[in-house]
PDB file of C-alpha atoms in Angstrom:
ATOM      1  CA  MET R  10      46.728  36.255 -31.348  1.00 53.00           C
ATOM      2  CA  SER R  11      49.109  34.087 -29.650  1.00 55.00           C
ATOM      3  CA  GLY R  12      46.756  31.976 -27.628  1.00 56.00           C
ATOM      4  CA  LYS R  13      47.184  29.197 -25.223  1.00 60.00           C
ATOM      5  CA  GLY R  14      45.995  26.448 -27.529  1.00 56.00           C
ATOM      6  CA  VAL R  15      42.347  27.407 -27.646  1.00 60.00           C
ATOM      7  CA  GLY R  16      41.926  26.625 -31.318  1.00 60.00           C
ATOM      8  CA  LYS R  17      42.930  23.410 -33.039  1.00 61.00           C
ATOM      9  CA  GLY R  18      45.758  24.598 -35.194  1.00 63.00           C
ATOM     10  CA  LYS R  19      48.868  22.714 -36.236  1.00 69.00           C
ATOM     11  CA  GLY R  20      50.508  22.811 -32.878  1.00 64.00           C
ATOM     12  CA  ALA R  21      47.492  22.273 -30.669  1.00 62.00           C
ATOM     13  CA  LYS R  22      47.484  19.274 -28.402  1.00 65.00           C
ATOM     14  CA  THR R  23      44.355  17.171 -28.004  1.00 63.00           C
ATOM     15  CA  LEU R  24      43.023  16.493 -24.556  1.00 63.00           C
ATOM     16  CA  PRO R  25      42.857  12.870 -23.316  1.00 62.00           C
ATOM     17  CA  SER R  26      39.053  12.966 -23.171  1.00 62.00           C
ATOM     18  CA  GLU R  27      38.880  13.935 -26.852  1.00 60.00           C
ATOM     19  CA  LYS R  28      41.122  11.000 -27.811  1.00 59.00           C
ATOM     20  CA  ASN R  29      38.732   8.541 -26.156  1.00 61.00           C
ATOM     21  CA  GLU R  30      35.776   9.982 -28.046  1.00 59.00           C
ATOM     22  CA  GLU R  31      37.530   9.627 -31.393  1.00 60.00           C
ATOM     23  CA  THR R  32      38.725   6.073 -30.802  1.00 68.00           C
ATOM     24  CA  LYS R  33      35.537   4.956 -29.052  1.00 80.00           C
ATOM     25  CA  LYS R  34      33.547   2.477 -31.109  1.00 88.00           C
ATOM     26  CA  LYS R  35      29.908   3.328 -31.682  1.00 92.00           C
ATOM     27  CA  ILE R  36      27.630   0.859 -29.937  1.00 94.00           C
ATOM     28  CA  SER R  37      24.322   0.108 -31.630  1.00 94.00           C
ATOM     29  CA  ARG R  38      21.084   0.056 -29.687  1.00 95.00           C
ATOM     30  CA  SER R  39      20.771  -3.661 -30.392  1.00 95.00           C
ATOM     31  CA  GLU R  40      24.133  -4.290 -28.736  1.00 94.00           C
ATOM     32  CA  ARG R  41      23.187  -2.132 -25.774  1.00 94.00           C
ATOM     33  CA  ALA R  42      19.986  -4.095 -25.295  1.00 95.00           C
ATOM     34  CA  GLU R  43      21.836  -7.389 -25.993  1.00 95.00           C
ATOM     35  CA  LEU R  44      19.425  -8.263 -28.791  1.00 96.00           C
ATOM     36  CA  GLN R  45      19.910  -9.825 -32.205  1.00 96.00           C
ATOM     37  CA  PHE R  46      16.971  -8.025 -33.819  1.00 97.00           C
ATOM     38  CA  PRO R  47      17.667  -4.518 -35.198  1.00 96.00           C
ATOM     39  CA  VAL R  48      16.310  -1.874 -32.824  1.00 96.00           C
ATOM     40  CA  SER R  49      17.095   1.060 -35.149  1.00 96.00           C
ATOM     41  CA  ARG R  50      15.368  -0.554 -38.113  1.00 97.00           C
ATOM     42  CA  ILE R  51      12.272  -1.319 -36.043  1.00 97.00           C
ATOM     43  CA  HIS R  52      12.279   2.299 -34.820  1.00 96.00           C
ATOM     44  CA  ARG R  53      12.407   3.487 -38.416  1.00 96.00           C
ATOM     45  CA  PHE R  54       9.502   1.201 -39.365  1.00 96.00           C
ATOM     46  CA  LEU R  55       7.452   2.500 -36.443  1.00 96.00           C
ATOM     47  CA  ARG R  56       8.089   6.104 -37.506  1.00 95.00           C
ATOM     48  CA  LYS R  57       7.304   5.416 -41.179  1.00 95.00           C
ATOM     49  CA  SER R  58       4.095   3.499 -40.453  1.00 95.00           C
ATOM     50  CA  ASN R  59       2.376   6.578 -38.926  1.00 92.00           C
ATOM     51  CA  LEU R  60       1.156   4.725 -35.859  1.00 92.00           C
ATOM     52  CA  ALA R  61       1.543   7.824 -33.692  1.00 93.00           C
ATOM     53  CA  ALA R  62       2.925  11.338 -33.945  1.00 93.00           C
ATOM     54  CA  ARG R  63       5.725  10.493 -31.526  1.00 94.00           C
ATOM     55  CA  ILE R  64       7.531   7.189 -30.857  1.00 95.00           C
ATOM     56  CA  GLY R  65       9.396   6.755 -27.583  1.00 95.00           C
ATOM     57  CA  SER R  66      12.948   5.452 -27.501  1.00 94.00           C
ATOM     58  CA  GLY R  67      11.975   2.368 -25.466  1.00 96.00           C
ATOM     59  CA  ALA R  68       9.230   1.168 -27.807  1.00 96.00           C
ATOM     60  CA  PRO R  69      11.480  -0.258 -30.548  1.00 96.00           C
ATOM     61  CA  VAL R  70      13.669  -1.987 -27.949  1.00 97.00           C
ATOM     62  CA  TYR R  71      10.648  -3.653 -26.354  1.00 97.00           C
ATOM     63  CA  LEU R  72       9.178  -4.643 -29.723  1.00 97.00           C
ATOM     64  CA  ALA R  73      12.520  -6.071 -30.894  1.00 97.00           C
ATOM     65  CA  ALA R  74      12.801  -8.125 -27.690  1.00 97.00           C
ATOM     66  CA  VAL R  75       9.283  -9.541 -28.111  1.00 98.00           C
ATOM     67  CA  LEU R  76       9.870 -10.435 -31.766  1.00 97.00           C
ATOM     68  CA  GLU R  77      13.180 -12.071 -30.920  1.00 97.00           C
ATOM     69  CA  TYR R  78      11.604 -14.140 -28.145  1.00 97.00           C
ATOM     70  CA  LEU R  79       8.757 -15.377 -30.367  1.00 97.00           C
ATOM     71  CA  THR R  80      11.182 -16.233 -33.168  1.00 97.00           C
ATOM     72  CA  ALA R  81      13.479 -18.140 -30.813  1.00 97.00           C
ATOM     73  CA  GLU R  82      10.528 -20.058 -29.339  1.00 97.00           C
ATOM     74  CA  ILE R  83       9.170 -21.087 -32.755  1.00 97.00           C
ATOM     75  CA  LEU R  84      12.620 -22.052 -34.060  1.00 97.00           C
ATOM     76  CA  GLU R  85      13.339 -24.163 -30.986  1.00 97.00           C
ATOM     77  CA  LEU R  86      10.066 -26.090 -31.301  1.00 97.00           C
ATOM     78  CA  ALA R  87      10.511 -26.439 -35.081  1.00 97.00           C
ATOM     79  CA  GLY R  88      14.044 -27.754 -34.534  1.00 97.00           C
ATOM     80  CA  ASN R  89      12.656 -30.359 -32.131  1.00 96.00           C
ATOM     81  CA  ALA R  90      10.038 -31.343 -34.725  1.00 96.00           C
ATOM     82  CA  ALA R  91      12.744 -31.678 -37.385  1.00 96.00           C
ATOM     83  CA  HIS R  92      14.828 -33.804 -35.011  1.00 96.00           C
ATOM     84  CA  ASP R  93      11.801 -36.040 -34.326  1.00 95.00           C
ATOM     85  CA  ASN R  94      11.393 -36.554 -38.078  1.00 94.00           C
ATOM     86  CA  LYS R  95      15.132 -37.326 -38.397  1.00 96.00           C
ATOM     87  CA  LYS R  96      15.810 -34.231 -40.509  1.00 96.00           C
ATOM     88  CA  VAL R  97      18.587 -31.675 -40.212  1.00 96.00           C
ATOM     89  CA  ARG R  98      16.841 -28.774 -41.939  1.00 97.00           C
ATOM     90  CA  ILE R  99      13.726 -27.025 -40.719  1.00 97.00           C
ATOM     91  CA  ILE R 100      11.034 -26.985 -43.408  1.00 96.00           C
ATOM     92  CA  PRO R 101       7.609 -25.283 -43.304  1.00 96.00           C
ATOM     93  CA  ARG R 102       6.035 -28.569 -42.203  1.00 96.00           C
ATOM     94  CA  HIS R 103       8.160 -28.537 -39.033  1.00 96.00           C
ATOM     95  CA  ILE R 104       7.127 -24.957 -38.290  1.00 97.00           C
ATOM     96  CA  GLN R 105       3.474 -25.921 -38.752  1.00 96.00           C
ATOM     97  CA  LEU R 106       3.810 -28.900 -36.397  1.00 96.00           C
ATOM     98  CA  ALA R 107       5.646 -26.770 -33.834  1.00 96.00           C
ATOM     99  CA  ILE R 108       2.999 -24.042 -33.806  1.00 96.00           C
ATOM    100  CA  ARG R 109      -0.053 -26.308 -33.796  1.00 95.00           C
ATOM    101  CA  ASN R 110       1.300 -28.591 -31.045  1.00 95.00           C
ATOM    102  CA  ASP R 111       1.961 -25.645 -28.715  1.00 95.00           C
ATOM    103  CA  GLU R 112      -1.212 -24.367 -27.054  1.00 95.00           C
ATOM    104  CA  GLU R 113      -0.185 -20.709 -26.693  1.00 96.00           C
ATOM    105  CA  LEU R 114       1.392 -20.360 -30.147  1.00 96.00           C
ATOM    106  CA  SER R 115      -1.592 -22.108 -31.709  1.00 95.00           C
ATOM    107  CA  LYS R 116      -3.911 -19.597 -30.068  1.00 96.00           C
ATOM    108  CA  LEU R 117      -1.730 -16.655 -31.172  1.00 96.00           C
ATOM    109  CA  LEU R 118      -1.415 -17.881 -34.770  1.00 95.00           C
ATOM    110  CA  ASN R 119      -4.903 -19.391 -35.039  1.00 95.00           C
ATOM    111  CA  HIS R 120      -5.878 -17.722 -38.325  1.00 95.00           C
ATOM    112  CA  VAL R 121      -2.419 -17.943 -39.911  1.00 95.00           C
ATOM    113  CA  THR R 122      -1.880 -20.206 -42.916  1.00 95.00           C
ATOM    114  CA  ILE R 123       1.659 -21.504 -43.390  1.00 95.00           C
ATOM    115  CA  ALA R 124       2.501 -22.237 -47.016  1.00 95.00           C
ATOM    116  CA  GLU R 125       3.564 -25.868 -47.574  1.00 93.00           C
ATOM    117  CA  GLY R 126       2.784 -26.544 -43.911  1.00 93.00           C
ATOM    118  CA  GLY R 127       0.237 -29.298 -44.418  1.00 93.00           C
ATOM    119  CA  VAL R 128      -2.354 -30.268 -41.823  1.00 92.00           C
ATOM    120  CA  MET R 129      -2.174 -31.839 -38.401  1.00 91.00           C
ATOM    121  CA  PRO R 130      -2.453 -35.633 -38.426  1.00 91.00           C
ATOM    122  CA  ASN R 131      -5.882 -36.426 -36.995  1.00 91.00           C
ATOM    123  CA  ILE R 132      -8.379 -39.280 -37.356  1.00 91.00           C
ATOM    124  CA  HIS R 133     -11.839 -38.687 -35.924  1.00 92.00           C
ATOM    125  CA  GLN R 134     -12.813 -41.076 -33.126  1.00 91.00           C
ATOM    126  CA  ALA R 135     -15.986 -42.187 -34.915  1.00 91.00           C
ATOM    127  CA  LEU R 136     -13.912 -43.469 -37.852  1.00 92.00           C
ATOM    128  CA  LEU R 137     -11.718 -45.726 -35.723  1.00 89.00           C
ATOM    129  CA  PRO R 138     -12.704 -49.361 -35.080  1.00 90.00           C
ATOM    130  CA  GLN R 139     -14.527 -49.946 -31.778  1.00 84.00           C
ATOM    131  CA  LYS R 140     -11.766 -51.976 -30.100  1.00 80.00           C
ATOM    132  CA  SER R 141      -9.078 -49.534 -31.075  1.00 63.00           C
ATOM    133  CA  ARG R 142     -11.153 -46.622 -29.698  1.00 61.00           C
ATOM    134  CA  GLU R 143     -11.399 -48.364 -26.323  1.00 70.00           C
ATOM    135  CA  ALA R 144      -7.683 -49.132 -26.343  1.00 68.00           C
ATOM    136  CA  LYS R 145      -6.865 -45.554 -27.281  1.00 66.00           C
ATOM    137  CA  LYS R 146      -8.916 -44.269 -24.365  1.00 70.00           C
ATOM    138  CA  ALA R 147      -7.171 -46.660 -21.987  1.00 72.00           C
ATOM    139  CA  ASN R 148      -3.593 -46.444 -23.268  1.00 72.00           C
ATOM    140  CA  GLY R 149      -3.566 -43.294 -25.323  1.00 61.00           C
ATOM    141  CA  ALA R 150      -2.600 -45.214 -28.475  1.00 56.00           C
ATOM    142  CA  PRO R 151      -4.431 -47.672 -30.732  1.00 52.00           C
ATOM    143  CA  THR R 152      -3.383 -51.299 -30.496  1.00 52.00           C
ATOM    144  CA  GLY R 153      -3.819 -54.253 -32.809  1.00 52.00           C
ATOM    145  CA  GLY R 154      -5.237 -57.546 -31.684  1.00 51.00           C
ATOM    146  CA  LYS R 155      -8.762 -58.916 -31.981  1.00 49.00           C
ATOM    147  CA  LYS R 156     -11.115 -56.812 -34.018  1.00 50.00           C
ATOM    148  CA  LYS R 157     -14.750 -57.342 -34.848  1.00 51.00           C
ATOM    149  CA  VAL R 158     -15.537 -57.301 -38.524  1.00 49.00           C
ATOM    150  CA  VAL R 159     -19.153 -57.140 -39.602  1.00 49.00           C
ATOM    151  CA  ASN R 160     -20.194 -57.733 -43.178  1.00 48.00           C
ATOM    152  CA  SER R 161     -22.717 -55.601 -45.004  1.00 43.00           C
ATOM    153  CA  SER R 162     -25.717 -57.829 -44.155  1.00 40.00           C
ATOM    154  CA  ASN R 163     -24.810 -57.787 -40.418  1.00 40.00           C
ATOM    155  CA  ALA R 164     -25.440 -61.525 -40.325  1.00 40.00           C
ATOM    156  CA  THR R 165     -22.068 -62.808 -39.187  1.00 39.00           C
ATOM    157  CA  VAL R 166     -19.402 -61.478 -36.913  1.00 38.00           C
ATOM    158  CA  LYS R 167     -15.966 -62.999 -36.913  1.00 43.00           C
ATOM    159  CA  GLN R 168     -12.958 -62.414 -34.708  1.00 42.00           C
ATOM    160  CA  GLU R 169      -9.635 -61.690 -36.371  1.00 43.00           C
ATOM    161  CA  THR R 170      -6.462 -62.255 -34.439  1.00 40.00           C
ATOM    162  CA  GLU R 171      -4.152 -60.711 -37.025  1.00 43.00           C
ATOM    163  CA  LYS R 172      -2.970 -57.175 -36.524  1.00 44.00           C
ATOM    164  CA  MET R 173      -4.381 -54.794 -39.075  1.00 47.00           C
ATOM    165  CA  SER R 174      -2.875 -51.460 -40.030  1.00 47.00           C
ATOM    166  CA  PRO R 175      -5.330 -48.527 -40.057  1.00 52.00           C
ATOM    167  CA  VAL R 176      -4.921 -48.210 -43.844  1.00 53.00           C
ATOM    168  CA  GLU R 177      -5.866 -51.806 -44.684  1.00 53.00           C
ATOM    169  CA  GLU R 178      -9.505 -52.614 -45.230  1.00 54.00           C
ATOM    170  CA  PRO R 179     -10.780 -55.793 -43.599  1.00 55.00           C
ATOM    171  CA  GLU R 180     -11.746 -58.699 -45.790  1.00 60.00           C
ATOM    172  CA  LEU R 181     -15.434 -59.486 -45.389  1.00 61.00           C
ATOM    173  CA  GLU R 182     -16.815 -62.951 -45.917  1.00 61.00           C
ATOM    174  CA  GLU R 183     -20.270 -63.293 -47.378  1.00 60.00           C
ATOM    175  CA  PRO R 184     -22.494 -65.636 -45.342  1.00 56.00           C
ATOM    176  CA  GLU R 185     -23.909 -68.645 -47.045  1.00 57.00           C
ATOM    177  CA  GLU R 186     -27.560 -68.027 -47.752  1.00 55.00           C
ATOM    178  CA  GLN R 187     -28.539 -71.667 -47.206  1.00 54.00           C
ATOM    179  CA  GLU R 188     -27.346 -71.620 -43.586  1.00 51.00           C
ATOM    180  CA  ASP R 189     -29.225 -68.407 -42.887  1.00 49.00           C
ATOM    181  CA  ASP R 190     -32.435 -69.832 -44.372  1.00 49.00           C
ATOM    182  CA  GLU R 191     -32.123 -73.113 -42.488  1.00 51.00           C
ATOM    183  CA  GLU R 192     -31.390 -71.623 -39.065  1.00 53.00           C
ATOM    184  CA  PRO R 193     -34.623 -69.638 -38.683  1.00 53.00           C
ATOM    185  CA  SER R 194     -36.678 -72.571 -39.899  1.00 50.00           C
ATOM    186  CA  GLN R 195     -35.022 -74.875 -37.366  1.00 52.00           C
ATOM    187  CA  GLU R 196     -35.634 -72.376 -34.586  1.00 52.00           C
ATOM    188  CA  SER R 197     -39.261 -71.943 -35.582  1.00 51.00           C
ATOM    189  CA  GLU R 198     -39.765 -75.724 -35.780  1.00 53.00           C
ATOM    190  CA  SER R 199     -38.102 -76.292 -32.404  1.00 52.00           C
ATOM    191  CA  GLY R 200     -40.174 -73.433 -30.920  1.00 52.00           C
ATOM    192  CA  GLU R 201     -43.373 -75.006 -32.256  1.00 53.00           C
ATOM    193  CA  GLN R 202     -42.393 -78.387 -30.924  1.00 54.00           C
ATOM    194  CA  GLU R 203     -41.683 -77.023 -27.437  1.00 53.00           C
ATOM    195  CA  GLU R 204     -45.037 -75.205 -27.303  1.00 53.00           C
ATOM    196  CA  THR R 205     -47.019 -78.368 -28.121  1.00 47.00           C
TER     197      THR R 205
END
């Protein structure tokens, strides 16, 4: 029974390779793949969801990498939107603006509704004043300046030189009915006189 240290009794010495295994820290699959998203948890979800009878070991790594990339992309764009609005925190509105302003993310998340996200700021071209539509086509942004304002009877058109904000409604002046009645009669009289 006196052996040469085959068993691990009181006096047995451990080999150097066994020491390294005991002191070696376990490395997670996320650390091996250099990812922040949990590979093991995603693997567990894939197994529990009954997608297939067998799940390969590379599938959860790939899926974790894709999810991490999409998350980083959305957070970067949302952070830029928050910075543009002079905010420090990202709110659902910033995420909505980030997704809808990016062509590829908008296509991917087309049928997704973001709670408290709001809507994209948009004014239809037909609702804009004529001058501002032409300026927007030329410059890409509406400008103030002279605007035509037509009253409800379409009798008079006046030029305004004041800048108007898109929210303000223009003030319309009612034409004097006496001038309108007199002008056609003068034209008809002058037309009759010229013919004779």
